[in-house]
PDB file of C-alpha atoms in Angstrom:
ATOM      1  CA  MET A   1     241.453 126.538 307.996  1.00  0.00           C
ATOM      2  CA  ASN A   2     240.330 127.504 304.484  1.00  0.00           C
ATOM      3  CA  VAL A   3     241.947 130.897 303.807  1.00  0.00           C
ATOM      4  CA  VAL A   4     242.713 133.039 300.753  1.00  0.00           C
ATOM      5  CA  ILE A   5     246.125 134.738 300.822  1.00  0.00           C
ATOM      6  CA  ASP A   6     247.685 136.818 298.047  1.00  0.00           C
ATOM      7  CA  GLY A   7     251.481 136.796 298.177  1.00  0.00           C
ATOM      8  CA  LEU A   8     251.909 140.225 296.511  1.00  0.00           C
ATOM      9  CA  GLN A   9     249.883 143.275 295.487  1.00  0.00           C
ATOM     10  CA  TYR A  10     250.663 146.906 294.746  1.00  0.00           C
ATOM     11  CA  ALA A  11     247.261 148.431 294.111  1.00  0.00           C
ATOM     12  CA  ASN A  12     246.337 152.115 294.227  1.00  0.00           C
ATOM     13  CA  TRP A  13     244.800 151.628 297.645  1.00  0.00           C
ATOM     14  CA  SER A  14     241.337 152.958 298.375  1.00  0.00           C
ATOM     15  CA  GLU A  15     238.155 152.073 300.202  1.00  0.00           C
ATOM     16  CA  LYS A  16     236.937 150.559 296.920  1.00  0.00           C
ATOM     17  CA  VAL A  17     239.891 148.138 296.778  1.00  0.00           C
ATOM     18  CA  PHE A  18     239.498 147.243 300.462  1.00  0.00           C
ATOM     19  CA  ARG A  19     235.803 146.463 299.920  1.00  0.00           C
ATOM     20  CA  GLU A  20     236.651 144.349 296.873  1.00  0.00           C
ATOM     21  CA  MET A  21     239.076 142.361 299.027  1.00  0.00           C
ATOM     22  CA  ARG A  22     236.204 141.595 301.360  1.00  0.00           C
ATOM     23  CA  ALA A  23     233.863 140.764 298.461  1.00  0.00           C
ATOM     24  CA  GLY A  24     236.487 138.328 297.159  1.00  0.00           C
ATOM     25  CA  GLY A  25     236.983 136.723 300.555  1.00  0.00           C
ATOM     26  CA  VAL A  26     240.675 137.654 300.644  1.00  0.00           C
ATOM     27  CA  ASP A  27     241.935 137.045 304.187  1.00  0.00           C
ATOM     28  CA  ALA A  28     245.478 138.381 303.843  1.00  0.00           C
ATOM     29  CA  VAL A  29     247.636 140.256 301.337  1.00  0.00           C
ATOM     30  CA  HIS A  30     251.367 140.938 301.206  1.00  0.00           C
ATOM     31  CA  VAL A  31     251.464 144.599 300.195  1.00  0.00           C
ATOM     32  CA  THR A  32     254.489 146.338 298.691  1.00  0.00           C
ATOM     33  CA  ILE A  33     255.260 149.551 300.587  1.00  0.00           C
ATOM     34  CA  SER A  34     258.649 150.286 299.036  1.00  0.00           C
ATOM     35  CA  TYR A  35     260.144 150.057 295.562  1.00  0.00           C
ATOM     36  CA  HIS A  36     263.084 152.485 295.707  1.00  0.00           C
ATOM     37  CA  GLU A  37     262.268 154.459 298.854  1.00  0.00           C
ATOM     38  CA  ASN A  38     264.906 155.051 301.505  1.00  0.00           C
ATOM     39  CA  PHE A  39     264.244 154.430 305.210  1.00  0.00           C
ATOM     40  CA  ARG A  40     262.528 157.743 305.958  1.00  0.00           C
ATOM     41  CA  GLU A  41     260.365 157.574 302.837  1.00  0.00           C
ATOM     42  CA  THR A  42     259.362 154.021 303.735  1.00  0.00           C
ATOM     43  CA  VAL A  43     258.354 155.158 307.228  1.00  0.00           C
ATOM     44  CA  LEU A  44     256.037 157.696 305.553  1.00  0.00           C
ATOM     45  CA  ASN A  45     254.411 154.762 303.727  1.00  0.00           C
ATOM     46  CA  PHE A  46     253.891 152.984 307.058  1.00  0.00           C
ATOM     47  CA  GLU A  47     252.251 156.186 308.272  1.00  0.00           C
ATOM     48  CA  ALA A  48     249.898 156.290 305.287  1.00  0.00           C
ATOM     49  CA  TRP A  49     248.804 152.725 306.022  1.00  0.00           C
ATOM     50  CA  ASN A  50     248.250 153.545 309.685  1.00  0.00           C
ATOM     51  CA  ARG A  51     245.734 156.155 308.580  1.00  0.00           C
ATOM     52  CA  TRP A  52     243.933 153.585 306.423  1.00  0.00           C
ATOM     53  CA  PHE A  53     243.849 151.139 309.331  1.00  0.00           C
ATOM     54  CA  GLU A  54     242.335 153.881 311.476  1.00  0.00           C
ATOM     55  CA  ARG A  55     239.745 154.844 308.845  1.00  0.00           C
ATOM     56  CA  PHE A  56     238.659 151.344 307.803  1.00  0.00           C
ATOM     57  CA  PRO A  57     239.047 149.083 310.882  1.00  0.00           C
ATOM     58  CA  GLU A  58     236.037 147.015 309.823  1.00  0.00           C
ATOM     59  CA  LEU A  59     237.819 146.105 306.544  1.00  0.00           C
ATOM     60  CA  ILE A  60     241.585 145.904 307.163  1.00  0.00           C
ATOM     61  CA  PHE A  61     244.219 145.714 309.897  1.00  0.00           C
ATOM     62  CA  GLN A  62     247.979 145.234 310.030  1.00  0.00           C
ATOM     63  CA  GLY A  63     249.186 141.650 310.175  1.00  0.00           C
ATOM     64  CA  PHE A  64     252.327 140.526 312.003  1.00  0.00           C
ATOM     65  CA  THR A  65     252.005 136.721 312.347  1.00  0.00           C
ATOM     66  CA  GLY A  66     250.042 133.833 310.894  1.00  0.00           C
ATOM     67  CA  ASP A  67     247.536 134.125 313.713  1.00  0.00           C
ATOM     68  CA  ASP A  68     246.506 137.500 312.291  1.00  0.00           C
ATOM     69  CA  VAL A  69     245.338 135.688 309.158  1.00  0.00           C
ATOM     70  CA  ARG A  70     243.140 133.505 311.358  1.00  0.00           C
ATOM     71  CA  ARG A  71     241.827 136.587 313.161  1.00  0.00           C
ATOM     72  CA  ALA A  72     241.056 138.214 309.804  1.00  0.00           C
ATOM     73  CA  LYS A  73     239.138 135.122 308.708  1.00  0.00           C
ATOM     74  CA  GLU A  74     237.169 134.981 311.956  1.00  0.00           C
ATOM     75  CA  THR A  75     236.285 138.693 311.928  1.00  0.00           C
ATOM     76  CA  GLY A  76     235.570 139.126 308.209  1.00  0.00           C
ATOM     77  CA  ARG A  77     238.500 141.421 307.491  1.00  0.00           C
ATOM     78  CA  THR A  78     241.770 141.409 305.509  1.00  0.00           C
ATOM     79  CA  ALA A  79     245.152 141.299 307.247  1.00  0.00           C
ATOM     80  CA  ILE A  80     247.775 143.462 305.527  1.00  0.00           C
ATOM     81  CA  PHE A  81     251.405 142.305 305.656  1.00  0.00           C
ATOM     82  CA  PHE A  82     254.144 144.675 304.497  1.00  0.00           C
ATOM     83  CA  GLY A  83     257.095 144.013 302.234  1.00  0.00           C
ATOM     84  CA  PHE A  84     259.737 145.738 300.112  1.00  0.00           C
ATOM     85  CA  GLN A  85     260.633 145.054 296.464  1.00  0.00           C
ATOM     86  CA  ASN A  86     264.139 146.395 297.038  1.00  0.00           C
ATOM     87  CA  PRO A  87     266.503 146.560 300.015  1.00  0.00           C
ATOM     88  CA  SER A  88     266.624 150.371 299.725  1.00  0.00           C
ATOM     89  CA  PRO A  89     264.745 150.857 303.049  1.00  0.00           C
ATOM     90  CA  ILE A  90     267.758 149.486 304.958  1.00  0.00           C
ATOM     91  CA  GLU A  91     270.019 151.846 302.991  1.00  0.00           C
ATOM     92  CA  ASP A  92     273.549 150.677 303.886  1.00  0.00           C
ATOM     93  CA  ASP A  93     272.747 149.927 307.536  1.00  0.00           C
ATOM     94  CA  ILE A  94     272.203 146.318 308.638  1.00  0.00           C
ATOM     95  CA  GLY A  95     270.750 147.575 311.927  1.00  0.00           C
ATOM     96  CA  LEU A  96     267.651 148.798 310.097  1.00  0.00           C
ATOM     97  CA  VAL A  97     266.651 145.179 309.330  1.00  0.00           C
ATOM     98  CA  GLU A  98     265.453 144.675 312.902  1.00  0.00           C
ATOM     99  CA  ILE A  99     263.905 148.151 313.124  1.00  0.00           C
ATOM    100  CA  LEU A 100     261.827 147.555 309.989  1.00  0.00           C
ATOM    101  CA  HIS A 101     260.741 144.103 311.154  1.00  0.00           C
ATOM    102  CA  ARG A 102     259.517 145.647 314.402  1.00  0.00           C
ATOM    103  CA  LEU A 103     257.522 148.196 312.389  1.00  0.00           C
ATOM    104  CA  GLY A 104     255.871 145.290 310.603  1.00  0.00           C
ATOM    105  CA  ALA A 105     257.914 144.492 307.512  1.00  0.00           C
ATOM    106  CA  ARG A 106     257.758 140.756 306.791  1.00  0.00           C
ATOM    107  CA  PHE A 107     259.300 140.401 303.289  1.00  0.00           C
ATOM    108  CA  MET A 108     262.276 142.091 301.629  1.00  0.00           C
ATOM    109  CA  GLN A 109     263.597 141.481 298.142  1.00  0.00           C
ATOM    110  CA  LEU A 110     267.383 141.444 298.043  1.00  0.00           C
ATOM    111  CA  SER A 111     267.277 143.190 294.675  1.00  0.00           C
ATOM    112  CA  TYR A 112     264.798 144.638 292.242  1.00  0.00           C
ATOM    113  CA  ASN A 113     265.782 144.510 288.547  1.00  0.00           C
ATOM    114  CA  ASN A 114     269.287 145.962 289.089  1.00  0.00           C
ATOM    115  CA  GLN A 115     272.350 145.094 291.119  1.00  0.00           C
ATOM    116  CA  SER A 116     271.910 146.103 294.761  1.00  0.00           C
ATOM    117  CA  LEU A 117     274.282 146.159 297.702  1.00  0.00           C
ATOM    118  CA  LEU A 118     273.039 142.623 298.467  1.00  0.00           C
ATOM    119  CA  ALA A 119     272.312 140.721 295.239  1.00  0.00           C
ATOM    120  CA  THR A 120     271.874 140.939 291.475  1.00  0.00           C
ATOM    121  CA  GLY A 121     268.639 141.809 289.661  1.00  0.00           C
ATOM    122  CA  CYS A 122     267.350 139.826 286.702  1.00  0.00           C
ATOM    123  CA  TYR A 123     268.103 142.603 284.167  1.00  0.00           C
ATOM    124  CA  GLU A 124     271.857 142.712 284.781  1.00  0.00           C
ATOM    125  CA  ALA A 125     274.141 141.121 282.188  1.00  0.00           C
ATOM    126  CA  GLU A 126     276.310 139.437 284.826  1.00  0.00           C
ATOM    127  CA  ASP A 127     275.289 137.843 288.120  1.00  0.00           C
ATOM    128  CA  PRO A 128     278.173 137.536 290.604  1.00  0.00           C
ATOM    129  CA  GLY A 129     275.777 136.249 293.266  1.00  0.00           C
ATOM    130  CA  ILE A 130     275.178 137.320 296.846  1.00  0.00           C
ATOM    131  CA  THR A 131     277.542 140.058 298.013  1.00  0.00           C
ATOM    132  CA  ARG A 132     279.484 140.163 301.291  1.00  0.00           C
ATOM    133  CA  MET A 133     276.874 142.514 302.734  1.00  0.00           C
ATOM    134  CA  GLY A 134     274.144 140.310 301.324  1.00  0.00           C
ATOM    135  CA  ARG A 135     275.387 137.320 303.310  1.00  0.00           C
ATOM    136  CA  GLN A 136     275.317 139.334 306.519  1.00  0.00           C
ATOM    137  CA  VAL A 137     271.871 140.783 305.803  1.00  0.00           C
ATOM    138  CA  ILE A 138     270.434 137.323 305.073  1.00  0.00           C
ATOM    139  CA  LYS A 139     271.800 136.151 308.433  1.00  0.00           C
ATOM    140  CA  GLU A 140     270.173 139.120 310.173  1.00  0.00           C
ATOM    141  CA  MET A 141     266.883 138.644 308.296  1.00  0.00           C
ATOM    142  CA  ASN A 142     266.885 134.996 309.400  1.00  0.00           C
ATOM    143  CA  ARG A 143     267.450 136.069 312.996  1.00  0.00           C
ATOM    144  CA  VAL A 144     264.618 138.605 313.227  1.00  0.00           C
ATOM    145  CA  GLY A 145     262.031 136.916 310.979  1.00  0.00           C
ATOM    146  CA  LEU A 146     262.186 139.080 307.848  1.00  0.00           C
ATOM    147  CA  VAL A 147     261.659 136.784 304.860  1.00  0.00           C
ATOM    148  CA  VAL A 148     264.143 136.800 301.978  1.00  0.00           C
ATOM    149  CA  ASP A 149     262.245 137.422 298.710  1.00  0.00           C
ATOM    150  CA  MET A 150     264.053 136.836 295.382  1.00  0.00           C
ATOM    151  CA  SER A 151     261.210 137.600 292.959  1.00  0.00           C
ATOM    152  CA  HIS A 152     263.206 140.055 290.814  1.00  0.00           C
ATOM    153  CA  SER A 153     266.667 138.596 291.404  1.00  0.00           C
ATOM    154  CA  ALA A 154     268.910 136.844 288.910  1.00  0.00           C
ATOM    155  CA  ASP A 155     269.397 133.079 288.886  1.00  0.00           C
ATOM    156  CA  ARG A 156     272.752 132.627 290.645  1.00  0.00           C
ATOM    157  CA  SER A 157     271.842 135.157 293.335  1.00  0.00           C
ATOM    158  CA  THR A 158     268.552 133.361 294.011  1.00  0.00           C
ATOM    159  CA  ILE A 159     270.136 129.910 294.221  1.00  0.00           C
ATOM    160  CA  GLU A 160     272.863 131.233 296.531  1.00  0.00           C
ATOM    161  CA  ALA A 161     270.312 132.998 298.738  1.00  0.00           C
ATOM    162  CA  ALA A 162     268.348 129.754 299.116  1.00  0.00           C
ATOM    163  CA  ASP A 163     271.519 127.918 300.110  1.00  0.00           C
ATOM    164  CA  ILE A 164     272.922 130.628 302.424  1.00  0.00           C
ATOM    165  CA  SER A 165     269.656 131.262 304.265  1.00  0.00           C
ATOM    166  CA  THR A 166     269.060 129.061 307.304  1.00  0.00           C
ATOM    167  CA  ARG A 167     265.309 129.671 306.960  1.00  0.00           C
ATOM    168  CA  PRO A 168     263.122 129.120 303.876  1.00  0.00           C
ATOM    169  CA  ILE A 169     263.096 131.917 301.315  1.00  0.00           C
ATOM    170  CA  THR A 170     260.450 132.909 298.809  1.00  0.00           C
ATOM    171  CA  ILE A 171     259.698 134.060 295.299  1.00  0.00           C
ATOM    172  CA  THR A 172     256.457 135.886 296.057  1.00  0.00           C
ATOM    173  CA  HIS A 173     255.387 136.632 292.475  1.00  0.00           C
ATOM    174  CA  ALA A 174     256.616 134.883 289.313  1.00  0.00           C
ATOM    175  CA  ASN A 175     255.798 131.947 287.023  1.00  0.00           C
ATOM    176  CA  LEU A 176     257.596 129.081 285.295  1.00  0.00           C
ATOM    177  CA  HIS A 177     260.121 130.248 282.697  1.00  0.00           C
ATOM    178  CA  SER A 178     259.398 127.066 280.749  1.00  0.00           C
ATOM    179  CA  TRP A 179     255.757 128.189 280.400  1.00  0.00           C
ATOM    180  CA  GLN A 180     256.413 131.862 279.590  1.00  0.00           C
ATOM    181  CA  PRO A 181     260.066 132.832 279.014  1.00  0.00           C
ATOM    182  CA  ALA A 182     259.943 136.314 280.558  1.00  0.00           C
ATOM    183  CA  LEU A 183     263.145 137.473 282.238  1.00  0.00           C
ATOM    184  CA  ARG A 184     261.270 137.628 285.535  1.00  0.00           C
ATOM    185  CA  ASN A 185     259.966 134.067 285.379  1.00  0.00           C
ATOM    186  CA  LYS A 186     261.968 131.321 287.043  1.00  0.00           C
ATOM    187  CA  ARG A 187     263.869 128.403 285.575  1.00  0.00           C
ATOM    188  CA  ASP A 188     263.525 124.964 287.112  1.00  0.00           C
ATOM    189  CA  ASP A 189     266.932 124.967 288.812  1.00  0.00           C
ATOM    190  CA  VAL A 190     266.038 128.216 290.598  1.00  0.00           C
ATOM    191  CA  ILE A 191     262.642 126.909 291.741  1.00  0.00           C
ATOM    192  CA  ARG A 192     264.272 123.660 292.872  1.00  0.00           C
ATOM    193  CA  ALA A 193     266.798 125.546 295.010  1.00  0.00           C
ATOM    194  CA  VAL A 194     264.023 127.532 296.706  1.00  0.00           C
ATOM    195  CA  THR A 195     261.583 124.663 297.248  1.00  0.00           C
ATOM    196  CA  GLN A 196     264.073 121.982 298.343  1.00  0.00           C
ATOM    197  CA  ASN A 197     265.046 124.313 301.175  1.00  0.00           C
ATOM    198  CA  GLY A 198     261.402 124.596 302.256  1.00  0.00           C
ATOM    199  CA  GLY A 199     260.662 127.805 300.390  1.00  0.00           C
ATOM    200  CA  MET A 200     257.522 129.124 298.734  1.00  0.00           C
ATOM    201  CA  MET A 201     256.644 130.569 295.328  1.00  0.00           C
ATOM    202  CA  GLY A 202     253.574 132.613 294.485  1.00  0.00           C
ATOM    203  CA  PHE A 203     252.209 132.524 290.934  1.00  0.00           C
ATOM    204  CA  SER A 204     251.790 135.878 289.215  1.00  0.00           C
ATOM    205  CA  LEU A 205     248.806 137.257 287.305  1.00  0.00           C
ATOM    206  CA  TYR A 206     250.784 140.177 285.869  1.00  0.00           C
ATOM    207  CA  PRO A 207     250.200 139.812 282.112  1.00  0.00           C
ATOM    208  CA  HIS A 208     253.870 140.089 281.103  1.00  0.00           C
ATOM    209  CA  HIS A 209     254.463 136.950 283.204  1.00  0.00           C
ATOM    210  CA  LEU A 210     251.614 135.013 281.565  1.00  0.00           C
ATOM    211  CA  LYS A 211     251.624 132.816 278.481  1.00  0.00           C
ATOM    212  CA  ASP A 212     249.631 134.771 275.855  1.00  0.00           C
ATOM    213  CA  LYS A 213     249.872 137.742 278.254  1.00  0.00           C
ATOM    214  CA  SER A 214     246.516 139.503 278.713  1.00  0.00           C
ATOM    215  CA  ASP A 215     244.823 136.758 276.662  1.00  0.00           C
ATOM    216  CA  CYS A 216     246.025 133.974 278.965  1.00  0.00           C
ATOM    217  CA  THR A 217     243.215 131.636 280.034  1.00  0.00           C
ATOM    218  CA  VAL A 218     242.592 130.504 283.587  1.00  0.00           C
ATOM    219  CA  ASP A 219     242.951 126.907 282.437  1.00  0.00           C
ATOM    220  CA  SER A 220     246.406 127.574 280.960  1.00  0.00           C
ATOM    221  CA  PHE A 221     247.427 129.281 284.223  1.00  0.00           C
ATOM    222  CA  SER A 222     246.064 126.383 286.267  1.00  0.00           C
ATOM    223  CA  GLU A 223     247.835 123.812 284.109  1.00  0.00           C
ATOM    224  CA  MET A 224     251.115 125.669 284.666  1.00  0.00           C
ATOM    225  CA  ILE A 225     250.526 125.430 288.427  1.00  0.00           C
ATOM    226  CA  ALA A 226     249.778 121.715 288.051  1.00  0.00           C
ATOM    227  CA  ARG A 227     253.083 121.203 286.246  1.00  0.00           C
ATOM    228  CA  ALA A 228     254.944 123.022 289.020  1.00  0.00           C
ATOM    229  CA  ALA A 229     253.159 121.064 291.740  1.00  0.00           C
ATOM    230  CA  GLU A 230     253.904 117.762 290.010  1.00  0.00           C
ATOM    231  CA  THR A 231     257.594 118.642 289.657  1.00  0.00           C
ATOM    232  CA  PHE A 232     258.341 120.301 292.995  1.00  0.00           C
ATOM    233  CA  GLY A 233     255.446 119.431 295.330  1.00  0.00           C
ATOM    234  CA  VAL A 234     252.135 121.207 295.844  1.00  0.00           C
ATOM    235  CA  ALA A 235     253.108 122.348 299.372  1.00  0.00           C
ATOM    236  CA  HIS A 236     255.531 124.964 298.015  1.00  0.00           C
ATOM    237  CA  PHE A 237     253.130 127.075 295.971  1.00  0.00           C
ATOM    238  CA  GLY A 238     250.480 129.740 296.312  1.00  0.00           C
ATOM    239  CA  ILE A 239     249.240 132.852 294.550  1.00  0.00           C
ATOM    240  CA  GLY A 240     251.202 136.096 294.344  1.00  0.00           C
ATOM    241  CA  SER A 241     249.051 138.011 291.895  1.00  0.00           C
ATOM    242  CA  ASP A 242     251.248 141.131 291.466  1.00  0.00           C
ATOM    243  CA  LEU A 243     247.948 142.981 291.057  1.00  0.00           C
ATOM    244  CA  CYS A 244     248.546 146.697 290.399  1.00  0.00           C
ATOM    245  CA  GLN A 245     244.889 147.679 290.287  1.00  0.00           C
ATOM    246  CA  ASP A 246     243.927 151.300 289.543  1.00  0.00           C
ATOM    247  CA  GLN A 247     247.553 152.440 289.329  1.00  0.00           C
ATOM    248  CA  PRO A 248     248.406 155.173 286.807  1.00  0.00           C
ATOM    249  CA  ASP A 249     251.106 154.411 284.248  1.00  0.00           C
ATOM    250  CA  SER A 250     253.419 156.840 286.061  1.00  0.00           C
ATOM    251  CA  ILE A 251     253.721 154.184 288.786  1.00  0.00           C
ATOM    252  CA  VAL A 252     255.071 151.510 286.456  1.00  0.00           C
ATOM    253  CA  GLU A 253     257.602 154.105 285.283  1.00  0.00           C
ATOM    254  CA  TRP A 254     258.643 154.624 288.948  1.00  0.00           C
ATOM    255  CA  MET A 255     258.975 150.869 289.404  1.00  0.00           C
ATOM    256  CA  ARG A 256     261.278 150.557 286.408  1.00  0.00           C
ATOM    257  CA  THR A 257     263.380 153.709 286.695  1.00  0.00           C
ATOM    258  CA  GLY A 258     263.288 154.836 290.322  1.00  0.00           C
ATOM    259  CA  ARG A 259     266.093 157.363 290.615  1.00  0.00           C
ATOM    260  CA  TRP A 260     268.820 155.296 288.995  1.00  0.00           C
ATOM    261  CA  THR A 261     268.380 156.495 285.383  1.00  0.00           C
ATOM    262  CA  LYS A 262     267.322 159.584 283.432  1.00  0.00           C
ATOM    263  CA  GLU A 263     266.346 157.432 280.469  1.00  0.00           C
ATOM    264  CA  ILE A 264     263.100 155.559 279.981  1.00  0.00           C
ATOM    265  CA  ASP A 265     263.316 151.890 280.897  1.00  0.00           C
ATOM    266  CA  TYR A 266     260.426 149.804 279.570  1.00  0.00           C
ATOM    267  CA  GLY A 267     261.153 146.698 281.635  1.00  0.00           C
ATOM    268  CA  GLU A 268     258.930 143.949 280.261  1.00  0.00           C
ATOM    269  CA  GLY A 269     256.883 146.511 278.343  1.00  0.00           C
ATOM    270  CA  SER A 270     257.921 148.316 275.158  1.00  0.00           C
ATOM    271  CA  ALA A 271     257.914 151.756 273.571  1.00  0.00           C
ATOM    272  CA  SER A 272     254.604 150.911 271.900  1.00  0.00           C
ATOM    273  CA  ALA A 273     253.080 149.613 275.156  1.00  0.00           C
ATOM    274  CA  PRO A 274     254.879 151.404 278.001  1.00  0.00           C
ATOM    275  CA  GLY A 275     252.117 151.293 280.620  1.00  0.00           C
ATOM    276  CA  PHE A 276     250.344 148.649 282.634  1.00  0.00           C
ATOM    277  CA  PRO A 277     248.994 145.850 280.427  1.00  0.00           C
ATOM    278  CA  PRO A 278     245.290 144.966 280.815  1.00  0.00           C
ATOM    279  CA  GLN A 279     244.544 142.160 283.248  1.00  0.00           C
ATOM    280  CA  PRO A 280     243.057 138.871 281.952  1.00  0.00           C
ATOM    281  CA  VAL A 281     239.260 139.053 281.971  1.00  0.00           C
ATOM    282  CA  TRP A 282     239.079 136.315 284.627  1.00  0.00           C
ATOM    283  CA  PHE A 283     241.308 138.198 287.091  1.00  0.00           C
ATOM    284  CA  ARG A 284     240.537 141.908 287.070  1.00  0.00           C
ATOM    285  CA  ASP A 285     240.583 142.519 290.823  1.00  0.00           C
ATOM    286  CA  ASN A 286     240.277 140.915 294.264  1.00  0.00           C
ATOM    287  CA  ARG A 287     236.726 139.729 293.594  1.00  0.00           C
ATOM    288  CA  ASP A 288     238.033 137.186 291.057  1.00  0.00           C
ATOM    289  CA  PHE A 289     239.976 134.773 293.272  1.00  0.00           C
ATOM    290  CA  GLY A 290     237.077 132.336 292.918  1.00  0.00           C
ATOM    291  CA  ASN A 291     237.914 131.958 289.224  1.00  0.00           C
ATOM    292  CA  ILE A 292     241.393 130.696 290.139  1.00  0.00           C
ATOM    293  CA  ARG A 293     239.900 128.260 292.642  1.00  0.00           C
ATOM    294  CA  GLU A 294     237.547 126.893 289.965  1.00  0.00           C
ATOM    295  CA  GLY A 295     240.380 126.642 287.423  1.00  0.00           C
ATOM    296  CA  LEU A 296     242.543 124.669 289.831  1.00  0.00           C
ATOM    297  CA  ALA A 297     239.673 122.273 290.548  1.00  0.00           C
ATOM    298  CA  ARG A 298     239.043 121.753 286.819  1.00  0.00           C
ATOM    299  CA  THR A 299     242.732 120.999 286.311  1.00  0.00           C
ATOM    300  CA  GLY A 300     242.488 118.054 288.695  1.00  0.00           C
ATOM    301  CA  PHE A 301     243.584 119.319 292.112  1.00  0.00           C
ATOM    302  CA  ASP A 302     241.488 117.893 294.933  1.00  0.00           C
ATOM    303  CA  ALA A 303     239.776 120.158 297.479  1.00  0.00           C
ATOM    304  CA  THR A 304     242.614 119.927 300.008  1.00  0.00           C
ATOM    305  CA  GLU A 305     245.191 120.844 297.382  1.00  0.00           C
ATOM    306  CA  VAL A 306     243.105 123.769 296.124  1.00  0.00           C
ATOM    307  CA  ASP A 307     242.803 125.121 299.674  1.00  0.00           C
ATOM    308  CA  ALA A 308     246.572 124.770 300.117  1.00  0.00           C
ATOM    309  CA  LEU A 309     247.312 126.653 296.889  1.00  0.00           C
ATOM    310  CA  MET A 310     244.769 129.403 297.587  1.00  0.00           C
ATOM    311  CA  GLY A 311     246.249 130.235 300.976  1.00  0.00           C
ATOM    312  CA  GLY A 312     246.949 127.275 303.229  1.00  0.00           C
ATOM    313  CA  ASN A 313     250.570 126.954 302.122  1.00  0.00           C
ATOM    314  CA  TRP A 314     251.210 130.666 302.653  1.00  0.00           C
ATOM    315  CA  LEU A 315     249.629 130.463 306.118  1.00  0.00           C
ATOM    316  CA  ARG A 316     251.989 127.662 307.139  1.00  0.00           C
ATOM    317  CA  PHE A 317     254.905 129.699 305.776  1.00  0.00           C
ATOM    318  CA  PHE A 318     253.780 132.805 307.713  1.00  0.00           C
ATOM    319  CA  ASP A 319     253.503 130.751 310.917  1.00  0.00           C
ATOM    320  CA  GLU A 320     257.042 129.451 310.593  1.00  0.00           C
ATOM    321  CA  ASN A 321     258.939 132.462 309.285  1.00  0.00           C
ATOM    322  CA  PHE A 322     257.604 135.785 310.585  1.00  0.00           C
ATOM    323  CA  THR A 323     258.895 135.521 314.165  1.00  0.00           C
ATOM    324  CA  PRO A 324     262.493 135.663 315.466  1.00  0.00           C
ATOM    325  CA  ALA A 325     264.515 132.509 315.018  1.00  0.00           C
ATOM    326  CA  ASP A 326     264.790 131.968 318.783  1.00  0.00           C
ATOM    327  CA  ALA A 327     261.051 132.409 319.358  1.00  0.00           C
ATOM    328  CA  PRO A 328     258.522 129.576 319.152  1.00  0.00           C
ATOM    329  CA  PRO A 329     256.231 129.608 316.078  1.00  0.00           C
ATOM    330  CA  ASP A 330     253.198 131.814 316.640  1.00  0.00           C
ATOM    331  CA  HIS A 331     250.732 128.979 316.217  1.00  0.00           C
TER     332      HIS A 331
END
């Protein structure tokens, strides 16, 4: 099935954005519903989404398994899958892993930019790897079908997570460090650890992760994907746009600082450019996924490979990893 799946977005959600998803033919999106929120605050975010599902049932619905992507495709809607960019929703309680999966969470990062109770973030000076609690939480995530996401984690922690996990893990939104040496982009040894264990990586359209940033061309982006596919295998990659459409700059401040600091943290920005950078002209919103498809085709991918990169690989990953370990795959 030819599907379009985005491995990560954090837009300022509205009917406009939902309609643009439909205009762009986007069948499924992994949506961040927690950055630094605790369990109760995260439940309030589930509630907010339930109201959107109730208001716009002809546009969106909550996804739980890969079959929901197929249902979205067949009914002309977008399936919304939930994830966390930080383990803060489980607080210090491993029992909340299963509770959150039952509510519909399907991805959880083991750390954001800082050290967490589970793993180290990419902005820390030292990376001691996965913690004792982290090992237990990975085991529990594997059991219930909550995918380990290491998008913001440091190198050693990511490699250890890939090795400790008995199920494939993911980097939902990042690019090759060799193409654009941002702290958040991934070195080859990290990508190798994730992909050789069956994992997936989604390529990011966030300008700080792009070569030439907001001026990056679709052909440069596509050539980077081609290099990754040639090195690690096309089956392990998809798109994870990190689209933060219509968000005010106060949101990027929340992402970077949460409640852990009183000082301003600019992350990959700077004092002169503290807010969200402008998107490349060829990927402004969900209506522009066709430009990526065309860029991939120009770069030399055949039609089957383009379909895999645009969503087919994510769909296979959803099928295999969203259900409990002792349950048969959903499709």
